Amino acid sequence: MTGTKQGKQKKLPFQVYIFILAGLLFLLVFSVLASITFGNADISVREVYSVVLYELFHIDRFSAFSSGAVHDVVWVIRFPRVVVALTVGIGLSVCGVVMQAVVKNPHADPYVLGISSGASLGATLAVLFGVGYVFGANSVGVMAFLGAMVTSFAVLFIAGTGGPSNAGKLILAGMAVSAVCAAFSNFAIYLENNTNANTEILFWTMGSLSNANWSKVTVTLPVMILGTLIFWSQFRNLNLMLLGDEVSITLGTDLRRVRNRYMVMASLMVGFAVYASGTIGFVGLIIPHAVRMIFGTDHKRLIPLCALVGGIFLIWADVLCRVLLKNAELPIGILVSMIGAPCFIYLMMKRSYGFGGGKS
């Protein structure tokens, strides 16, 4: 899509944008508060919010809910799970926006480009063999980050060999790197042959929020919020990336070094998302597409909108995972892939789609 076509795109009035942003913030708060009432345990809405009010404000009136089975289900299991879903949804959506700008390809996504598989491989090595033990309790998260970062640069390098990268080369490179990471992960699982470890690895590959806890929230939430704010402050460079390196150089900005920094930061966010929830694909693809087609390509507006929509989307996807099967739970990675894979196929077939919904 050319810069001229981008310039012709209608811009949403600022007042309307603020109204939509406020509406999404309200919907996000509502989603958090409503989602904790869903689950297999038969707990009334009054009991749920009694626990929440006591934990948040320590109101003596609700002190009876300071401990016990109801307290543990709501505060120890459900609430951190919702916050982790929110956190991962924000991180993956923002990373999808950034990666699509960095590679100037609307089909880019942490999952499609194989970066999530690299993060899973790093986490697998940490779980099975204790690789990265020097990082202490956060060794799994650090190894997931390192795996994501190495994979991201490998994909860019492979796609860039023999000429400039394009949509086909990036996707093929991502598939190849993803297959290599999956092969090494399976080989490691076969070598170790540890039933408990294999169960934990299955969590990474299918994507699940069942192991969410407050310690994961305290690790991942600051990373996602800080990364989102940093990328939001870089909206001018991200907008320039859509115009191409030639145009940016004529405007006095060389984006090659900036692009590498952005990939490292995005890999950090993807790594911690995998650490918290395993591999959840296509969130970074479908959320940016949906928001961009409605609200345009300006990253100053796109990033906060995608962060909010991504958080809301993953919260309710997790709710569906908890209620679709009776007395069982569907891994969230499976559900999201059921939604995202057909969307990806549609976008690949719809050749007229480009950044912002214009024709490429």
Coordinates of C-alpha atoms in Angstrom, one line a residue:
M1 CA 0.0 0.0 0.0
T2 CA 1.4 3.3 -1.0
G3 CA 1.9 6.4 1.2
T4 CA -0.6 8.3 -1.1
K5 CA -3.3 5.8 -0.4
Q6 CA -2.6 5.9 3.3
G7 CA -2.9 9.6 3.2
K8 CA -6.3 9.5 1.6
Q9 CA -7.7 7.3 4.3
K10 CA -10.4 9.0 6.4
K11 CA -9.3 9.9 9.9
L12 CA -11.6 9.4 12.8
P13 CA -12.5 12.7 14.6
F14 CA -10.6 13.1 17.8
Q15 CA -13.8 13.4 19.9
V16 CA -15.1 10.1 18.5
Y17 CA -11.8 8.5 19.2
I18 CA -11.8 9.6 22.8
F19 CA -15.4 8.4 23.2
I20 CA -14.5 4.9 21.8
L21 CA -11.4 4.8 23.9
A22 CA -13.4 5.5 27.1
G23 CA -16.0 3.0 26.0
L24 CA -13.4 0.3 25.6
L25 CA -11.9 1.2 29.0
F26 CA -15.3 0.8 30.6
L27 CA -15.8 -2.5 28.7
L28 CA -12.4 -3.7 29.9
V29 CA -13.3 -3.0 33.6
F30 CA -16.7 -4.7 33.1
S31 CA -15.0 -7.7 31.5
V32 CA -12.6 -8.2 34.4
L33 CA -15.4 -7.9 37.0
A34 CA -17.9 -10.1 35.0
S35 CA -15.5 -12.8 34.0
I36 CA -14.5 -13.8 37.6
T37 CA -18.1 -14.9 38.1
F38 CA -17.8 -17.7 35.5
G39 CA -16.4 -21.1 36.3
N40 CA -17.3 -24.7 37.1
A41 CA -17.5 -24.0 40.9
D42 CA -21.0 -23.0 41.9
I43 CA -20.3 -19.7 43.6
S44 CA -22.9 -16.9 43.7
V45 CA -22.2 -13.4 42.4
R46 CA -22.6 -12.0 45.9
E47 CA -19.9 -14.3 47.3
V48 CA -17.6 -13.5 44.4
Y49 CA -17.7 -9.8 45.0
S50 CA -17.6 -10.2 48.7
V51 CA -14.2 -11.8 48.3
V52 CA -13.0 -9.1 45.9
L53 CA -14.2 -6.2 48.1
Y54 CA -12.5 -7.7 51.1
E55 CA -9.2 -8.3 49.3
L56 CA -9.1 -4.9 47.6
F57 CA -10.4 -2.7 50.4
H58 CA -10.3 -5.0 53.6
I59 CA -13.8 -4.1 54.5
D60 CA -14.6 -5.7 57.9
R61 CA -18.2 -6.4 56.7
F62 CA -16.8 -9.0 54.3
S63 CA -14.2 -10.5 56.7
A64 CA -16.0 -13.9 56.6
F65 CA -14.7 -14.2 53.1
S66 CA -11.0 -13.6 54.0
S67 CA -10.3 -17.4 53.8
G68 CA -11.8 -20.7 52.9
A69 CA -12.8 -22.5 49.7
V70 CA -14.8 -19.7 48.2
H71 CA -12.0 -17.2 48.8
D72 CA -9.4 -19.5 47.2
V73 CA -11.4 -20.2 44.1
V74 CA -12.2 -16.5 43.5
W75 CA -8.9 -14.8 44.6
V76 CA -6.3 -17.5 44.2
I77 CA -7.6 -19.1 41.0
R78 CA -10.0 -16.9 39.0
F79 CA -8.9 -13.4 39.6
P80 CA -5.2 -13.8 38.7
R81 CA -6.3 -15.9 35.7
V82 CA -8.3 -13.0 34.4
V83 CA -5.5 -10.5 35.0
V84 CA -3.0 -12.8 33.2
A85 CA -5.5 -13.1 30.3
L86 CA -5.7 -9.3 30.1
T87 CA -1.9 -9.0 30.3
V88 CA -1.2 -11.5 27.6
G89 CA -3.9 -10.1 25.3
I90 CA -2.4 -6.7 25.6
G91 CA 1.1 -7.9 25.0
L92 CA 0.4 -10.1 22.0
S93 CA -1.9 -7.5 20.3
V94 CA 0.7 -4.7 20.7
C95 CA 3.5 -7.0 19.5
G96 CA 1.4 -7.9 16.4
V97 CA 1.0 -4.2 15.5
V98 CA 4.7 -3.5 16.0
M99 CA 5.9 -6.6 14.0
Q100 CA 3.5 -5.8 11.1
A101 CA 5.0 -2.3 11.0
V102 CA 8.6 -3.5 11.4
V103 CA 8.5 -6.0 8.5
K104 CA 5.9 -3.9 6.6
N105 CA 3.7 -6.9 6.2
P106 CA 0.1 -7.1 7.4
H107 CA 0.4 -10.9 7.8
A108 CA 3.1 -10.7 10.5
D109 CA 2.4 -12.1 13.9
P110 CA 4.4 -13.6 16.7
Y111 CA 2.8 -17.0 16.0
V112 CA 3.0 -16.9 12.2
L113 CA 6.6 -15.8 12.2
G114 CA 7.6 -18.6 14.5
I115 CA 8.6 -16.4 17.4
S116 CA 6.2 -18.0 19.8
S117 CA 7.7 -21.4 18.9
G118 CA 11.1 -20.1 19.7
A119 CA 9.8 -18.8 23.1
S120 CA 8.3 -22.3 23.7
L121 CA 11.6 -23.9 22.9
G122 CA 13.4 -21.7 25.4
A123 CA 10.8 -22.5 28.1
T124 CA 11.1 -26.2 27.3
L125 CA 14.8 -26.2 27.8
A126 CA 14.4 -24.4 31.1
V127 CA 11.7 -26.8 32.4
L128 CA 13.4 -30.0 31.3
F129 CA 17.1 -29.3 31.7
G130 CA 17.2 -26.3 34.0
V131 CA 18.9 -24.2 31.3
G132 CA 19.1 -20.6 32.6
Y133 CA 18.9 -21.6 36.3
V134 CA 21.2 -18.7 37.1
F135 CA 18.2 -16.4 36.6
G136 CA 16.5 -18.0 39.6
A137 CA 12.7 -18.1 39.8
N138 CA 12.3 -16.2 36.5
S139 CA 14.5 -18.6 34.5
V140 CA 11.6 -19.9 32.4
G141 CA 10.6 -16.4 31.5
V142 CA 14.1 -15.3 30.6
M143 CA 14.7 -18.4 28.5
A144 CA 11.4 -17.9 26.7
F145 CA 12.5 -14.3 25.9
L146 CA 15.9 -15.4 24.6
G147 CA 14.2 -18.1 22.5
A148 CA 11.8 -15.5 21.1
M149 CA 14.6 -13.0 20.3
V150 CA 16.8 -15.5 18.6
T151 CA 13.9 -16.8 16.5
S152 CA 12.8 -13.3 15.5
F153 CA 16.2 -12.4 14.1
A154 CA 16.6 -15.8 12.4
V155 CA 13.3 -15.3 10.6
L156 CA 14.3 -11.8 9.4
F157 CA 17.7 -13.0 8.3
I158 CA 16.3 -16.0 6.4
A159 CA 13.6 -13.9 4.7
G160 CA 16.1 -11.2 3.8
T161 CA 18.6 -13.5 2.0
G162 CA 18.6 -13.4 -1.8
G163 CA 16.7 -10.1 -1.9
P164 CA 14.2 -8.0 0.0
S165 CA 11.8 -9.9 2.2
N166 CA 8.1 -10.1 1.2
A167 CA 5.0 -11.7 2.5
G168 CA 5.6 -15.1 1.1
K169 CA 9.3 -15.3 2.2
L170 CA 8.4 -14.1 5.7
I171 CA 5.7 -16.7 6.2
L172 CA 7.8 -19.5 4.8
A173 CA 10.8 -18.5 6.9
G174 CA 8.5 -18.4 10.0
M175 CA 7.1 -21.8 9.2
A176 CA 10.6 -23.3 8.7
V177 CA 11.9 -21.8 11.9
S178 CA 8.8 -22.9 13.8
A179 CA 9.2 -26.4 12.5
V180 CA 12.9 -26.5 13.6
C181 CA 12.0 -25.2 17.1
A182 CA 9.2 -27.8 17.4
A183 CA 11.5 -30.5 16.3
F184 CA 14.1 -29.6 19.0
S185 CA 11.4 -29.3 21.6
N186 CA 10.0 -32.8 20.8
F187 CA 13.5 -34.2 20.7
A188 CA 14.2 -32.8 24.2
I189 CA 10.9 -34.2 25.5
Y190 CA 11.7 -37.6 24.0
L191 CA 15.2 -37.6 25.6
E192 CA 14.0 -36.6 29.1
N193 CA 11.0 -38.8 29.1
N194 CA 9.7 -37.2 32.3
T195 CA 5.9 -37.5 32.7
N196 CA 5.5 -34.5 35.0
A197 CA 7.7 -32.4 32.8
N198 CA 5.9 -33.5 29.7
T199 CA 2.6 -32.4 31.2
E200 CA 4.1 -29.0 31.9
I201 CA 5.5 -28.8 28.3
L202 CA 2.0 -29.7 27.0
F203 CA 0.8 -26.5 28.8
W204 CA 3.3 -24.5 26.7
T205 CA 2.4 -26.0 23.4
M206 CA -1.4 -25.9 23.7
G207 CA -1.7 -22.5 25.5
S208 CA -3.5 -22.4 28.9
L209 CA -4.2 -20.0 31.7
S210 CA -4.9 -22.7 34.2
N211 CA -1.5 -22.2 36.0
A212 CA -2.0 -18.4 36.3
N213 CA -1.1 -17.0 39.7
W214 CA -0.3 -13.7 41.3
S215 CA 3.4 -14.2 41.0
K216 CA 3.1 -14.4 37.2
V217 CA 1.0 -11.3 37.3
T218 CA 3.7 -9.3 39.1
V219 CA 6.3 -10.5 36.6
T220 CA 4.4 -10.1 33.3
L221 CA 2.1 -7.1 33.9
P222 CA 4.9 -4.5 34.4
V223 CA 6.6 -5.8 31.3
M224 CA 3.5 -5.5 29.1
I225 CA 2.5 -2.1 30.4
L226 CA 6.0 -0.7 30.0
G227 CA 6.4 -2.2 26.6
T228 CA 3.1 -0.9 25.4
L229 CA 3.9 2.6 26.7
I230 CA 7.3 2.6 25.0
F231 CA 5.9 1.5 21.7
W232 CA 3.1 4.1 22.0
S233 CA 5.7 6.8 22.4
Q234 CA 7.4 5.5 19.1
F235 CA 4.3 6.0 17.0
R236 CA 6.0 8.4 14.5
N237 CA 8.7 5.8 13.7
L238 CA 6.1 3.0 13.4
N239 CA 4.1 5.2 11.0
L240 CA 7.3 5.9 8.9
M241 CA 8.0 2.2 8.7
L242 CA 4.8 1.7 6.7
L243 CA 6.1 4.1 4.1
G244 CA 9.4 2.2 3.6
D245 CA 13.0 2.8 4.3
E246 CA 13.5 4.9 1.2
V247 CA 10.9 7.4 2.2
S248 CA 12.0 7.5 5.8
I249 CA 15.7 8.3 4.8
T250 CA 14.5 11.2 2.6
L251 CA 12.7 12.5 5.7
G252 CA 16.0 12.3 7.7
T253 CA 15.3 9.1 9.6
D254 CA 17.2 5.8 9.2
L255 CA 15.0 3.1 10.7
R256 CA 17.3 0.1 10.3
R257 CA 18.7 0.2 13.8
V258 CA 15.3 1.2 15.3
R259 CA 13.8 -1.8 13.7
N260 CA 16.2 -4.2 15.5
R261 CA 15.5 -2.5 18.8
Y262 CA 11.8 -2.9 18.3
M263 CA 12.2 -6.6 17.5
V264 CA 14.1 -7.1 20.7
M265 CA 11.5 -5.3 22.7
A266 CA 8.6 -7.2 21.0
S267 CA 10.5 -10.5 21.7
L268 CA 10.7 -9.6 25.3
M269 CA 7.0 -9.2 25.5
V270 CA 6.3 -12.3 23.6
G271 CA 8.7 -14.3 25.8
F272 CA 6.9 -13.3 28.9
A273 CA 3.5 -13.9 27.4
V274 CA 4.6 -17.5 26.6
Y275 CA 6.0 -17.7 30.1
A276 CA 2.6 -16.8 31.6
S277 CA 0.3 -18.7 29.2
G278 CA 2.1 -20.9 26.8
T279 CA 1.7 -20.5 23.0
I280 CA -1.4 -18.7 22.0
G281 CA -1.5 -18.0 18.3
F282 CA -3.1 -15.4 16.0
V283 CA -4.0 -12.9 18.7
G284 CA -1.4 -10.6 17.3
L285 CA -2.8 -11.1 13.8
I286 CA -6.6 -10.8 14.1
I287 CA -6.8 -8.0 16.7
P288 CA -4.5 -5.5 14.8
H289 CA -6.4 -6.3 11.5
A290 CA -9.8 -5.7 13.0
V291 CA -8.8 -2.5 14.7
R292 CA -6.8 -1.2 11.8
M293 CA -9.6 -1.8 9.3
I294 CA -12.0 0.3 11.4
F295 CA -9.8 3.0 12.9
G296 CA -7.0 3.4 10.4
T297 CA -3.2 3.0 10.5
D298 CA -2.0 5.8 12.8
H299 CA -0.1 4.0 15.5
K300 CA -0.7 6.9 18.0
R301 CA -4.3 5.7 18.1
L302 CA -3.8 2.1 16.9
I303 CA -1.6 0.9 19.8
P304 CA -3.9 1.8 22.7
L305 CA -7.0 0.6 20.9
C306 CA -5.3 -2.8 20.1
A307 CA -4.1 -3.1 23.7
L308 CA -7.7 -2.7 25.0
V309 CA -9.4 -4.8 22.4
G310 CA -6.7 -7.6 22.8
G311 CA -7.2 -7.6 26.6
I312 CA -11.0 -7.8 26.3
F313 CA -10.8 -10.5 23.6
L314 CA -8.6 -12.8 25.5
I315 CA -10.6 -12.4 28.8
W316 CA -13.8 -13.6 27.1
A317 CA -11.9 -16.3 25.1
D318 CA -10.8 -17.6 28.5
V319 CA -14.3 -17.5 29.8
L320 CA -15.5 -19.6 26.8
C321 CA -12.7 -22.1 27.6
R322 CA -14.0 -22.5 31.1
V323 CA -17.7 -22.9 30.2
L324 CA -17.8 -24.7 26.9
L325 CA -17.0 -28.1 28.3
K326 CA -18.8 -29.4 31.4
N327 CA -16.4 -30.3 34.2
A328 CA -13.4 -29.7 31.8
E329 CA -11.4 -26.9 30.4
L330 CA -10.5 -26.2 26.8
P331 CA -7.0 -24.9 26.3
I332 CA -7.2 -21.3 25.2
G333 CA -4.6 -21.8 22.5
I334 CA -6.9 -24.3 20.7
L335 CA -9.9 -22.0 20.9
V336 CA -8.0 -18.9 19.6
S337 CA -6.5 -20.9 16.8
M338 CA -9.9 -22.1 15.8
I339 CA -10.8 -18.4 15.4
G340 CA -7.6 -17.0 14.1
A341 CA -6.5 -19.7 11.6
P342 CA -9.6 -19.2 9.3
C343 CA -9.1 -15.4 9.6
F344 CA -5.5 -15.8 8.5
I345 CA -6.5 -18.0 5.5
Y346 CA -9.1 -15.4 4.5
L347 CA -6.6 -12.6 4.7
M348 CA -4.1 -14.6 2.6
M349 CA -6.7 -15.2 0.0
K350 CA -8.0 -11.6 0.0
R351 CA -5.3 -10.0 -2.0
S352 CA -6.8 -6.6 -1.9
Y353 CA -6.1 -6.2 1.8
G354 CA -3.2 -4.0 2.9
F355 CA -2.5 -1.8 5.8
G356 CA -5.6 0.1 6.8
G357 CA -7.9 -1.8 4.5
G358 CA -6.7 -0.2 1.3
K359 CA -5.7 -2.1 -1.8
S360 CA -2.1 -3.3 -1.9

